[in-house]
């Protein structure tokens, strides 16, 4: 059996079905940790090709496995499918998720002959979400330890075999205080916004001294509700990359 040709033939014969899946996900953009439609659409495709599905690692995350029950490498494919707030699928995650599902399914066509296992990792919240990225959850759960190599493609304006990339950790920072009217009884309040601004400025000053290869991005998601009410809660989301 010419395994490589069989894979290429499967992709060629089914590519328009997967383009249609990609378009459907693009037309229904969902933010990180909210990818109900995208996750279900990709799961249904994998199930139709006899992948076993596990969904209990992180919200809307999927581990789809096809095992040949023969010795061989464990090949993983990373399927991202979340959108950006206000920008829809500007990073092409509808393409990434669908391409990884197609690649895994194509490899599944020959794995019974060559041995090994195919794993498609559904990766919600790649752009960051309330519970952080599912990839971090896979690392913490030891899922990545069992995979020999993990692959994905990312759309862009040039073609590379591979590039250096940054790992990201999502920090969800919340400050709690005590609210009060700003002009009547401010002395009774504990200002959560003052604490957040001090923290945020500290991070900003730190960024000047980190390595050139490192990044810290942040945004204040909740800084209070009204100017004349001292906030008792503030919330910031940080992406730390290395």
mmCIF file of C-alpha atoms in Angstrom:
data_model
loop_
_atom_site.group_PDB
_atom_site.id
_atom_site.type_symbol
_atom_site.label_atom_id
_atom_site.label_comp_id
_atom_site.label_asym_id
_atom_site.label_seq_id
_atom_site.Cartn_x
_atom_site.Cartn_y
_atom_site.Cartn_z
ATOM 1 C CA UNK A 1 0.000 0.000 0.000
ATOM 2 C CA UNK A 2 1.285 3.474 -0.924
ATOM 3 C CA UNK A 3 0.292 5.210 2.302
ATOM 4 C CA UNK A 4 1.318 8.695 1.190
ATOM 5 C CA UNK A 5 -0.694 8.479 -2.009
ATOM 6 C CA UNK A 6 -3.715 7.121 -0.121
ATOM 7 C CA UNK A 7 -3.595 10.138 2.207
ATOM 8 C CA UNK A 8 -3.309 12.567 -0.695
ATOM 9 C CA UNK A 9 -6.168 10.840 -2.533
ATOM 10 C CA UNK A 10 -8.432 11.086 0.517
ATOM 11 C CA UNK A 11 -7.710 14.803 0.866
ATOM 12 C CA UNK A 12 -8.288 15.447 -2.831
ATOM 13 C CA UNK A 13 -11.536 13.481 -2.916
ATOM 14 C CA UNK A 14 -12.988 15.112 0.223
ATOM 15 C CA UNK A 15 -11.533 18.610 0.271
ATOM 16 C CA UNK A 16 -14.734 20.413 -0.700
ATOM 17 C CA UNK A 17 -16.645 18.811 2.177
ATOM 18 C CA UNK A 18 -14.080 20.214 4.599
ATOM 19 C CA UNK A 19 -14.063 23.628 2.917
ATOM 20 C CA UNK A 20 -17.803 23.693 3.541
ATOM 21 C CA UNK A 21 -17.240 22.821 7.230
ATOM 22 C CA UNK A 22 -14.706 25.643 7.492
ATOM 23 C CA UNK A 23 -17.155 28.086 5.951
ATOM 24 C CA UNK A 24 -19.924 27.069 8.352
ATOM 25 C CA UNK A 25 -17.665 27.656 11.357
ATOM 26 C CA UNK A 26 -16.592 31.005 9.879
ATOM 27 C CA UNK A 27 -20.248 32.036 9.522
ATOM 28 C CA UNK A 28 -20.921 31.227 13.212
ATOM 29 C CA UNK A 29 -17.961 32.755 15.104
ATOM 30 C CA UNK A 30 -17.731 31.885 18.809
ATOM 31 C CA UNK A 31 -15.385 33.346 21.421
ATOM 32 C CA UNK A 32 -13.031 31.296 23.591
ATOM 33 C CA UNK A 33 -14.784 28.763 25.852
ATOM 34 C CA UNK A 34 -18.056 29.384 23.973
ATOM 35 C CA UNK A 35 -17.381 27.240 20.877
ATOM 36 C CA UNK A 36 -20.460 25.034 21.033
ATOM 37 C CA UNK A 37 -21.209 24.979 17.286
ATOM 38 C CA UNK A 38 -17.598 24.676 16.118
ATOM 39 C CA UNK A 39 -16.777 21.919 18.589
ATOM 40 C CA UNK A 40 -19.906 19.927 17.758
ATOM 41 C CA UNK A 41 -19.377 20.330 14.007
ATOM 42 C CA UNK A 42 -15.822 18.953 14.175
ATOM 43 C CA UNK A 43 -16.802 16.183 16.616
ATOM 44 C CA UNK A 44 -19.560 15.014 14.256
ATOM 45 C CA UNK A 45 -17.069 14.821 11.399
ATOM 46 C CA UNK A 46 -14.567 12.815 13.467
ATOM 47 C CA UNK A 47 -17.258 10.478 14.804
ATOM 48 C CA UNK A 48 -18.329 9.687 11.252
ATOM 49 C CA UNK A 49 -14.814 8.288 10.709
ATOM 50 C CA UNK A 50 -14.822 6.102 13.838
ATOM 51 C CA UNK A 51 -12.773 8.309 16.140
ATOM 52 C CA UNK A 52 -13.413 7.835 19.853
ATOM 53 C CA UNK A 53 -14.317 11.120 21.530
ATOM 54 C CA UNK A 54 -13.395 12.397 25.001
ATOM 55 C CA UNK A 55 -14.734 15.771 26.149
ATOM 56 C CA UNK A 56 -14.043 16.068 29.881
ATOM 57 C CA UNK A 57 -10.657 17.874 29.927
ATOM 58 C CA UNK A 58 -11.816 21.494 29.402
ATOM 59 C CA UNK A 59 -14.923 23.349 28.269
ATOM 60 C CA UNK A 60 -15.666 22.615 24.587
ATOM 61 C CA UNK A 61 -12.355 20.761 24.286
ATOM 62 C CA UNK A 62 -12.246 17.476 22.395
ATOM 63 C CA UNK A 63 -9.788 14.603 22.290
ATOM 64 C CA UNK A 64 -10.555 12.417 19.278
ATOM 65 C CA UNK A 65 -8.545 9.197 19.013
ATOM 66 C CA UNK A 66 -8.202 6.434 16.464
ATOM 67 C CA UNK A 67 -5.947 3.597 17.620
ATOM 68 C CA UNK A 68 -4.674 0.969 15.205
ATOM 69 C CA UNK A 69 -3.778 -1.251 18.180
ATOM 70 C CA UNK A 70 -0.405 -1.757 16.536
ATOM 71 C CA UNK A 71 2.944 -0.356 17.614
ATOM 72 C CA UNK A 72 3.831 2.962 16.088
ATOM 73 C CA UNK A 73 3.999 6.690 16.788
ATOM 74 C CA UNK A 74 1.193 8.752 18.290
ATOM 75 C CA UNK A 75 0.556 11.622 15.878
ATOM 76 C CA UNK A 76 -1.408 14.602 17.167
ATOM 77 C CA UNK A 77 -3.144 17.413 15.305
ATOM 78 C CA UNK A 78 -4.117 20.674 17.021
ATOM 79 C CA UNK A 79 -7.549 21.933 16.010
ATOM 80 C CA UNK A 80 -8.254 25.542 17.016
ATOM 81 C CA UNK A 81 -11.689 27.061 16.381
ATOM 82 C CA UNK A 82 -12.333 30.154 18.521
ATOM 83 C CA UNK A 83 -12.907 33.655 17.139
ATOM 84 C CA UNK A 84 -11.706 37.100 18.250
ATOM 85 C CA UNK A 85 -14.045 39.644 19.884
ATOM 86 C CA UNK A 86 -15.268 42.019 17.194
ATOM 87 C CA UNK A 87 -13.001 40.528 14.515
ATOM 88 C CA UNK A 88 -14.625 37.145 13.942
ATOM 89 C CA UNK A 89 -12.169 34.570 12.525
ATOM 90 C CA UNK A 90 -9.467 37.135 11.711
ATOM 91 C CA UNK A 91 -6.770 34.563 12.569
ATOM 92 C CA UNK A 92 -8.386 31.832 10.491
ATOM 93 C CA UNK A 93 -9.087 29.392 13.306
ATOM 94 C CA UNK A 94 -12.012 28.035 11.305
ATOM 95 C CA UNK A 95 -9.357 26.934 8.792
ATOM 96 C CA UNK A 96 -6.944 25.622 11.445
ATOM 97 C CA UNK A 97 -9.552 23.448 13.152
ATOM 98 C CA UNK A 98 -10.943 22.038 9.938
ATOM 99 C CA UNK A 99 -7.502 21.412 8.395
ATOM 100 C CA UNK A 100 -6.386 19.489 11.480
ATOM 101 C CA UNK A 101 -9.528 17.364 11.417
ATOM 102 C CA UNK A 102 -8.982 16.643 7.725
ATOM 103 C CA UNK A 103 -5.310 15.795 8.295
ATOM 104 C CA UNK A 104 -6.132 13.464 11.172
ATOM 105 C CA UNK A 105 -8.928 11.804 9.254
ATOM 106 C CA UNK A 106 -6.716 11.347 6.188
ATOM 107 C CA UNK A 107 -3.986 9.738 8.279
ATOM 108 C CA UNK A 108 -6.584 7.489 9.884
ATOM 109 C CA UNK A 109 -7.232 5.956 6.448
ATOM 110 C CA UNK A 110 -3.792 4.284 6.504
ATOM 111 C CA UNK A 111 -2.914 3.959 10.189
ATOM 112 C CA UNK A 112 -4.264 0.394 10.379
ATOM 113 C CA UNK A 113 -1.639 -0.531 7.785
ATOM 114 C CA UNK A 114 1.319 1.457 9.132
ATOM 115 C CA UNK A 115 0.609 1.253 12.874
ATOM 116 C CA UNK A 116 0.334 3.879 15.572
ATOM 117 C CA UNK A 117 -2.403 6.177 16.777
ATOM 118 C CA UNK A 118 -4.019 9.393 15.519
ATOM 119 C CA UNK A 119 -5.140 12.029 18.030
ATOM 120 C CA UNK A 120 -6.982 15.225 17.120
ATOM 121 C CA UNK A 121 -6.921 17.706 19.994
ATOM 122 C CA UNK A 122 -9.743 20.225 19.900
ATOM 123 C CA UNK A 123 -8.236 23.462 21.260
ATOM 124 C CA UNK A 124 -10.818 26.041 22.323
ATOM 125 C CA UNK A 125 -9.795 29.435 23.709
ATOM 126 C CA UNK A 126 -6.528 29.630 21.770
ATOM 127 C CA UNK A 127 -6.997 33.406 21.869
ATOM 128 C CA UNK A 128 -7.555 33.207 25.621
ATOM 129 C CA UNK A 129 -10.793 32.818 27.514
ATOM 130 C CA UNK A 130 -12.328 32.781 30.942
ATOM 131 C CA UNK A 131 -10.707 29.442 31.778
ATOM 132 C CA UNK A 132 -7.542 29.901 29.740
ATOM 133 C CA UNK A 133 -6.392 27.866 26.779
ATOM 134 C CA UNK A 134 -7.287 24.183 26.468
ATOM 135 C CA UNK A 135 -3.713 23.469 25.387
ATOM 136 C CA UNK A 136 -2.573 24.376 28.895
ATOM 137 C CA UNK A 137 -5.219 22.033 30.281
ATOM 138 C CA UNK A 138 -3.877 19.229 28.086
ATOM 139 C CA UNK A 139 -0.356 19.859 29.367
ATOM 140 C CA UNK A 140 -1.484 19.872 33.003
ATOM 141 C CA UNK A 141 -3.491 16.676 32.497
ATOM 142 C CA UNK A 142 -0.501 14.883 30.921
ATOM 143 C CA UNK A 143 -2.265 14.409 27.576
ATOM 144 C CA UNK A 144 0.657 15.907 25.640
ATOM 145 C CA UNK A 145 3.088 13.498 27.333
ATOM 146 C CA UNK A 146 1.558 10.601 25.378
ATOM 147 C CA UNK A 147 1.908 12.267 21.955
ATOM 148 C CA UNK A 148 5.119 11.898 19.938
ATOM 149 C CA UNK A 149 4.522 14.913 17.704
ATOM 150 C CA UNK A 150 1.728 17.500 17.425
ATOM 151 C CA UNK A 151 1.116 19.344 14.153
ATOM 152 C CA UNK A 152 -1.044 22.174 12.841
ATOM 153 C CA UNK A 153 -1.132 24.737 10.056
ATOM 154 C CA UNK A 154 -1.830 28.459 10.369
ATOM 155 C CA UNK A 155 -2.998 30.608 7.457
ATOM 156 C CA UNK A 156 -0.725 33.471 6.459
ATOM 157 C CA UNK A 157 0.608 35.494 3.560
ATOM 158 C CA UNK A 158 3.727 33.320 3.129
ATOM 159 C CA UNK A 159 4.400 29.587 3.289
ATOM 160 C CA UNK A 160 6.856 28.103 5.787
ATOM 161 C CA UNK A 161 7.439 24.507 6.790
ATOM 162 C CA UNK A 162 7.727 25.664 10.392
ATOM 163 C CA UNK A 163 8.470 28.791 12.419
ATOM 164 C CA UNK A 164 9.454 29.553 15.989
ATOM 165 C CA UNK A 165 6.411 30.301 18.121
ATOM 166 C CA UNK A 166 5.681 31.467 21.643
ATOM 167 C CA UNK A 167 3.907 29.505 24.363
ATOM 168 C CA UNK A 168 1.197 31.471 26.159
ATOM 169 C CA UNK A 169 -0.158 31.304 29.678
ATOM 170 C CA UNK A 170 -3.379 33.129 30.507
ATOM 171 C CA UNK A 171 -3.611 34.961 33.831
ATOM 172 C CA UNK A 172 -7.057 35.941 35.056
ATOM 173 C CA UNK A 173 -6.527 38.587 37.781
ATOM 174 C CA UNK A 174 -9.364 39.881 39.990
ATOM 175 C CA UNK A 175 -9.279 42.407 42.831
ATOM 176 C CA UNK A 176 -12.054 42.634 45.434
ATOM 177 C CA UNK A 177 -12.715 45.636 47.674
ATOM 178 C CA UNK A 178 -15.634 47.393 49.372
ATOM 179 C CA UNK A 179 -17.935 49.773 47.506
ATOM 180 C CA UNK A 180 -19.142 53.173 48.694
ATOM 181 C CA UNK A 181 -20.423 56.457 47.294
ATOM 182 C CA UNK A 182 -17.412 58.435 46.099
ATOM 183 C CA UNK A 183 -18.442 61.792 47.663
ATOM 184 C CA UNK A 184 -20.492 60.747 50.685
ATOM 185 C CA UNK A 185 -18.545 58.015 52.462
ATOM 186 C CA UNK A 186 -15.421 57.279 50.445
ATOM 187 C CA UNK A 187 -13.476 56.772 53.656
ATOM 188 C CA UNK A 188 -15.415 53.561 54.246
ATOM 189 C CA UNK A 189 -14.477 52.038 50.888
ATOM 190 C CA UNK A 190 -11.691 49.760 49.739
ATOM 191 C CA UNK A 191 -10.973 50.776 46.147
ATOM 192 C CA UNK A 192 -10.449 47.732 43.917
ATOM 193 C CA UNK A 193 -9.639 49.967 40.942
ATOM 194 C CA UNK A 194 -6.735 51.652 42.741
ATOM 195 C CA UNK A 195 -5.321 48.208 43.481
ATOM 196 C CA UNK A 196 -5.770 47.133 39.864
ATOM 197 C CA UNK A 197 -4.122 50.249 38.463
ATOM 198 C CA UNK A 198 -1.125 49.800 40.779
ATOM 199 C CA UNK A 199 -0.846 46.172 39.681
ATOM 200 C CA UNK A 200 -1.264 46.998 35.984
ATOM 201 C CA UNK A 201 1.349 49.755 36.140
ATOM 202 C CA UNK A 202 3.731 47.336 37.862
ATOM 203 C CA UNK A 203 3.320 44.875 35.007
ATOM 204 C CA UNK A 204 3.870 47.684 32.491
ATOM 205 C CA UNK A 205 7.135 48.661 34.194
ATOM 206 C CA UNK A 206 8.259 45.038 34.307
ATOM 207 C CA UNK A 207 7.812 44.656 30.547
ATOM 208 C CA UNK A 208 10.749 46.994 29.911
ATOM 209 C CA UNK A 209 13.107 44.494 31.514
ATOM 210 C CA UNK A 210 11.969 41.125 30.163
ATOM 211 C CA UNK A 211 13.759 39.310 27.341
ATOM 212 C CA UNK A 212 13.138 40.361 23.746
ATOM 213 C CA UNK A 213 11.554 36.968 23.050
ATOM 214 C CA UNK A 214 8.968 37.419 25.819
ATOM 215 C CA UNK A 215 5.643 39.223 25.665
ATOM 216 C CA UNK A 216 3.019 40.371 28.167
ATOM 217 C CA UNK A 217 -0.339 41.616 26.842
ATOM 218 C CA UNK A 218 -3.139 42.805 29.074
ATOM 219 C CA UNK A 219 -6.541 44.457 29.121
ATOM 220 C CA UNK A 220 -8.798 45.616 31.971
ATOM 221 C CA UNK A 221 -12.132 43.890 31.420
ATOM 222 C CA UNK A 222 -13.977 45.454 34.359
ATOM 223 C CA UNK A 223 -12.874 48.686 36.033
ATOM 224 C CA UNK A 224 -16.122 49.626 37.776
ATOM 225 C CA UNK A 225 -19.686 50.609 36.948
ATOM 226 C CA UNK A 226 -20.022 54.346 37.632
ATOM 227 C CA UNK A 227 -17.665 57.274 38.266
ATOM 228 C CA UNK A 228 -19.337 58.225 41.556
ATOM 229 C CA UNK A 229 -19.227 54.706 43.003
ATOM 230 C CA UNK A 230 -15.928 53.373 44.295
ATOM 231 C CA UNK A 231 -15.544 49.964 42.639
ATOM 232 C CA UNK A 232 -15.485 46.858 44.796
ATOM 233 C CA UNK A 233 -14.381 44.616 41.901
ATOM 234 C CA UNK A 234 -11.948 44.856 38.995
ATOM 235 C CA UNK A 235 -10.814 42.257 36.484
ATOM 236 C CA UNK A 236 -7.823 42.092 34.132
ATOM 237 C CA UNK A 237 -6.793 39.440 31.606
ATOM 238 C CA UNK A 238 -3.096 38.939 30.814
ATOM 239 C CA UNK A 239 -1.362 36.842 28.167
ATOM 240 C CA UNK A 240 2.183 35.932 29.173
ATOM 241 C CA UNK A 241 4.235 34.583 26.256
ATOM 242 C CA UNK A 242 7.676 32.997 26.196
#
